[in-house]
Short mmCIF file of C-alpha atoms in Angstrom, two decimals:
data_model
loop_
_atom_site.label_atom_id
_atom_site.label_comp_id
_atom_site.label_asym_id
_atom_site.label_seq_id
_atom_site.Cartn_x
_atom_site.Cartn_y
_atom_site.Cartn_z
CA GLY A 1 -60.34 -11.50 -10.00
CA GLN A 2 -60.11 -10.38 -6.43
CA GLN A 3 -63.09 -11.30 -4.30
CA LEU A 4 -64.35 -9.54 -1.25
CA ASN A 5 -64.53 -11.66 1.90
CA GLN A 6 -68.22 -11.87 2.70
CA SER A 7 -69.58 -13.58 5.79
CA PRO A 8 -71.41 -15.52 6.81
CA GLN A 9 -71.86 -17.75 3.77
CA SER A 10 -75.33 -18.76 4.95
CA MET A 11 -77.77 -17.94 7.71
CA PHE A 12 -80.88 -19.70 8.96
CA ILE A 13 -83.07 -17.49 11.13
CA GLN A 14 -86.59 -17.24 12.49
CA GLU A 15 -89.01 -14.66 11.20
CA GLY A 16 -88.73 -11.49 13.24
CA GLU A 17 -85.04 -11.85 14.03
CA ASP A 18 -82.44 -9.30 13.04
CA VAL A 19 -79.65 -10.24 10.62
CA SER A 20 -76.16 -8.90 10.10
CA MET A 21 -73.66 -9.67 7.36
CA ASN A 22 -70.41 -8.03 6.36
CA CYS A 23 -67.72 -7.74 3.76
CA THR A 24 -64.05 -7.07 4.29
CA SER A 25 -61.07 -6.54 2.04
CA SER A 26 -57.39 -5.79 2.24
CA SER A 27 -57.96 -3.07 -0.38
CA ILE A 28 -59.57 0.36 -0.07
CA PHE A 29 -62.91 0.86 -1.79
CA ASN A 30 -64.55 4.14 -2.82
CA THR A 31 -68.06 2.78 -3.15
CA TRP A 32 -69.91 -0.09 -1.50
CA LEU A 33 -73.09 -1.57 -2.88
CA TRP A 34 -75.39 -4.22 -1.46
CA TYR A 35 -77.50 -6.35 -3.79
CA LYS A 36 -80.12 -9.06 -3.29
CA GLN A 37 -80.60 -11.86 -5.77
CA ASP A 38 -83.70 -14.04 -5.96
CA PRO A 39 -83.58 -17.42 -7.74
CA GLY A 40 -83.53 -17.08 -11.51
CA GLU A 41 -83.14 -13.32 -11.44
CA GLY A 42 -80.37 -10.79 -11.61
CA PRO A 43 -79.16 -8.94 -8.50
CA VAL A 44 -81.26 -5.97 -7.40
CA LEU A 45 -79.61 -2.99 -5.74
CA LEU A 46 -80.60 -2.46 -2.10
CA ILE A 47 -78.28 0.23 -0.80
CA ALA A 48 -75.38 2.27 -2.21
CA LEU A 49 -72.71 3.88 -0.01
CA TYR A 50 -70.31 6.53 -1.31
CA LYS A 51 -68.49 7.95 1.71
CA ALA A 52 -66.44 6.45 4.54
CA GLY A 53 -68.50 6.28 7.71
CA GLU A 54 -71.77 6.71 5.81
CA LEU A 55 -74.75 4.97 7.40
CA THR A 56 -77.75 4.55 5.11
CA SER A 57 -81.14 2.95 5.63
CA ASN A 58 -83.70 1.60 3.21
CA GLY A 59 -86.76 0.46 5.15
CA ARG A 60 -85.68 -2.38 7.42
CA LEU A 61 -82.23 -2.45 5.86
CA THR A 62 -79.26 -0.48 7.17
CA ALA A 63 -75.77 -0.49 5.71
CA GLN A 64 -72.55 1.25 6.68
CA PHE A 65 -69.38 2.15 4.81
CA GLY A 66 -66.51 1.35 7.17
CA ILE A 67 -64.23 4.14 8.35
CA THR A 68 -61.16 2.32 7.06
CA ARG A 69 -62.89 2.02 3.63
CA LYS A 70 -62.03 -1.67 3.70
CA ASP A 71 -65.31 -3.02 4.99
CA SER A 72 -69.08 -2.67 5.01
CA PHE A 73 -71.97 -4.30 6.81
CA LEU A 74 -75.64 -4.81 6.10
CA ASN A 75 -78.27 -5.25 8.80
CA ILE A 76 -81.83 -6.44 8.25
CA SER A 77 -84.21 -5.85 11.13
CA ALA A 78 -87.37 -7.82 11.93
CA SER A 79 -86.85 -10.30 9.09
CA ILE A 80 -89.81 -11.56 7.07
CA PRO A 81 -90.09 -14.59 4.76
CA SER A 82 -89.62 -12.52 1.59
CA ASP A 83 -86.14 -11.54 2.80
CA VAL A 84 -85.02 -14.98 1.66
CA GLY A 85 -82.38 -14.81 -1.04
CA ILE A 86 -78.70 -14.29 -1.65
CA TYR A 87 -77.18 -10.98 -0.56
CA PHE A 88 -74.05 -9.73 -2.27
CA CYS A 89 -71.74 -6.92 -1.36
CA ALA A 90 -69.88 -5.18 -4.15
CA GLY A 91 -67.13 -2.62 -4.04
CA LEU A 92 -65.58 -0.17 -6.44
CA ARG A 93 -61.88 0.58 -6.13
CA GLU A 94 -60.27 3.80 -7.30
CA THR A 95 -57.91 1.84 -9.52
CA SER A 96 -60.52 -0.36 -11.13
CA GLY A 97 -62.50 2.17 -13.17
CA SER A 98 -66.10 1.01 -13.18
CA ARG A 99 -65.34 -2.64 -12.42
CA LEU A 100 -67.23 -3.86 -9.39
CA THR A 101 -65.69 -6.55 -7.18
CA PHE A 102 -68.28 -8.85 -5.67
CA GLY A 103 -68.38 -10.87 -2.49
CA GLU A 104 -69.38 -14.52 -2.73
CA GLY A 105 -72.79 -13.91 -1.22
CA THR A 106 -74.73 -14.70 1.94
CA GLN A 107 -77.61 -17.14 1.53
CA LEU A 108 -80.39 -16.11 3.89
CA THR A 109 -83.18 -18.48 4.90
CA VAL A 110 -86.04 -17.18 7.03
CA ASN A 111 -88.24 -19.73 8.78
CA PRO A 112 -91.82 -18.56 9.37
CA GLY B 1 -90.13 -2.83 -20.09
CA ALA B 2 -87.78 -0.28 -18.57
CA GLY B 3 -85.20 -2.70 -17.22
CA VAL B 4 -82.24 -4.58 -18.65
CA SER B 5 -83.34 -7.50 -20.78
CA GLN B 6 -81.36 -10.54 -21.85
CA SER B 7 -81.98 -13.34 -24.31
CA PRO B 8 -82.22 -16.22 -24.38
CA SER B 9 -83.11 -16.91 -20.75
CA ASN B 10 -81.76 -20.44 -21.08
CA LYS B 11 -79.35 -21.95 -23.59
CA VAL B 12 -78.27 -25.58 -23.80
CA THR B 13 -75.50 -26.34 -26.25
CA GLU B 14 -73.06 -29.08 -27.09
CA LYS B 15 -69.39 -28.81 -26.32
CA GLY B 16 -67.53 -27.20 -29.20
CA LYS B 17 -70.44 -25.15 -30.52
CA ASP B 18 -70.52 -21.35 -30.58
CA VAL B 19 -73.16 -19.38 -28.66
CA GLU B 20 -74.33 -15.77 -28.73
CA LEU B 21 -75.96 -14.08 -25.76
CA ARG B 22 -77.78 -10.78 -26.11
CA CYS B 23 -78.25 -7.84 -23.76
CA ASP B 24 -80.54 -4.84 -24.14
CA PRO B 25 -79.52 -2.19 -21.59
CA ILE B 26 -81.74 0.44 -20.01
CA SER B 27 -82.39 3.19 -22.54
CA GLY B 28 -79.95 6.05 -22.08
CA HIS B 29 -77.42 4.08 -20.04
CA THR B 30 -73.99 4.59 -21.52
CA ALA B 31 -72.17 1.86 -19.63
CA LEU B 32 -72.74 -1.86 -20.14
CA TYR B 33 -71.16 -4.74 -18.25
CA TRP B 34 -71.05 -8.52 -18.62
CA TYR B 35 -70.54 -10.82 -15.65
CA ARG B 36 -70.43 -14.57 -15.18
CA GLN B 37 -71.90 -16.30 -12.15
CA SER B 38 -71.08 -19.92 -11.50
CA LEU B 39 -73.31 -22.00 -9.24
CA GLY B 40 -73.16 -20.73 -5.67
CA GLN B 41 -70.54 -18.14 -6.50
CA GLY B 42 -70.33 -14.39 -6.68
CA LEU B 43 -70.16 -12.44 -9.91
CA GLU B 44 -67.04 -12.51 -12.05
CA PHE B 45 -66.42 -9.44 -14.22
CA LEU B 46 -65.96 -10.18 -17.92
CA ILE B 47 -66.08 -6.97 -19.98
CA TYR B 48 -67.18 -3.33 -19.76
CA PHE B 49 -68.29 -0.89 -22.47
CA GLN B 50 -68.51 2.86 -21.91
CA GLY B 51 -69.71 5.06 -24.74
CA ASN B 52 -67.31 5.10 -27.66
CA SER B 53 -64.27 4.21 -25.59
CA ALA B 54 -62.36 1.00 -26.14
CA PRO B 55 -63.94 -1.72 -24.01
CA ASP B 56 -62.25 -3.03 -20.87
CA LYS B 57 -61.78 -6.69 -21.79
CA SER B 58 -59.52 -7.54 -18.90
CA GLY B 59 -61.98 -9.99 -17.34
CA LEU B 60 -62.47 -12.23 -20.37
CA PRO B 61 -61.17 -15.69 -19.36
CA SER B 62 -59.86 -16.73 -22.79
CA ASP B 63 -59.78 -15.68 -26.43
CA ARG B 64 -62.85 -17.84 -27.02
CA PHE B 65 -64.85 -15.05 -25.39
CA SER B 66 -65.64 -11.82 -27.20
CA ALA B 67 -68.28 -9.13 -27.01
CA GLU B 68 -69.42 -6.21 -29.06
CA ARG B 69 -71.80 -3.35 -28.55
CA THR B 70 -73.41 -1.96 -31.65
CA GLY B 71 -74.70 1.59 -31.82
CA GLY B 72 -73.93 2.16 -28.17
CA SER B 73 -76.91 0.08 -27.11
CA VAL B 74 -77.40 -3.66 -27.61
CA SER B 75 -74.51 -5.94 -26.77
CA THR B 76 -73.72 -9.50 -27.80
CA LEU B 77 -71.41 -11.83 -25.87
CA THR B 78 -70.03 -14.62 -28.04
CA ILE B 79 -68.41 -17.78 -26.75
CA GLN B 80 -66.67 -19.88 -29.38
CA ARG B 81 -65.96 -23.59 -29.11
CA THR B 82 -67.82 -23.83 -25.81
CA GLN B 83 -66.42 -25.98 -23.02
CA GLN B 84 -68.25 -27.53 -20.08
CA GLU B 85 -66.57 -25.10 -17.69
CA ASP B 86 -68.33 -22.26 -19.55
CA SER B 87 -71.61 -23.40 -18.00
CA ALA B 88 -72.83 -20.55 -15.81
CA VAL B 89 -75.33 -17.71 -15.64
CA TYR B 90 -74.21 -14.77 -17.75
CA LEU B 91 -75.47 -11.47 -16.38
CA CYS B 92 -75.57 -8.12 -18.10
CA ALA B 93 -75.81 -4.80 -16.29
CA SER B 94 -76.01 -1.18 -17.36
CA SER B 95 -75.47 2.14 -15.63
CA LEU B 96 -75.28 5.86 -16.18
CA VAL B 97 -71.84 7.42 -15.96
CA GLY B 98 -71.05 10.94 -14.92
CA THR B 99 -73.92 11.49 -12.54
CA SER B 100 -74.31 10.86 -8.83
CA GLY B 101 -74.85 7.20 -8.26
CA ALA B 102 -73.10 6.63 -11.54
CA TYR B 103 -71.80 3.28 -10.44
CA THR B 104 -75.22 1.92 -9.58
CA GLN B 105 -75.46 -0.99 -11.94
CA TYR B 106 -78.83 -2.45 -12.86
CA PHE B 107 -78.84 -6.12 -13.77
CA GLY B 108 -80.79 -8.17 -16.26
CA PRO B 109 -82.24 -11.58 -15.37
CA GLY B 110 -79.32 -13.43 -16.90
CA THR B 111 -78.86 -16.21 -19.45
CA ARG B 112 -78.30 -19.66 -18.00
CA LEU B 113 -75.84 -21.46 -20.28
CA THR B 114 -75.43 -25.21 -20.04
CA VAL B 115 -72.71 -26.89 -22.09
CA LEU B 116 -73.20 -30.64 -22.41
#
């Protein structure tokens, strides 16, 4: 199926640094979700966005639903070692019912 | 527990054998989804159940794959005549439908399938 273009594929940062990752598509999405997946576990929802232009925070995480409805970004501020994991964006298109389309993930490594 | 559970957590099988993977969704969630995640990849949609409606099977990769959901709760994903390319983590998710945040899907821990 169609994948979202998620970048970067991987990031290596120092503890305390800020992180930014994004997803883009040629299609319009009605909902954007950001998930984090730890090894051996299923993805856990971090932030859900339902309206174009929406900016939502969850602790040190901030995500925005792009105005064009074709992109979204996730920022993590003041990273800590437990932020390590794979971050996935997921989008819901009007024509796809409840089928989520996932990005390929951003592998984040935080060095203490 | 209150979350989505899946069993088994790991399954190793020989090529050509059939396997069954089980998912117990969150109680009260009417929607149930199956995804496949290959190593280092994102999630690939397989099938979606919503209440008593006909399931959306459009993501199933071949007719060797099938799934059912009995009593609107537990679901079983069956792969017949397994092939090595079926090796992946199979994730189940459930969600409410018809409320705000309806598309917030909650995932189970997955079943890691290895076909030798």
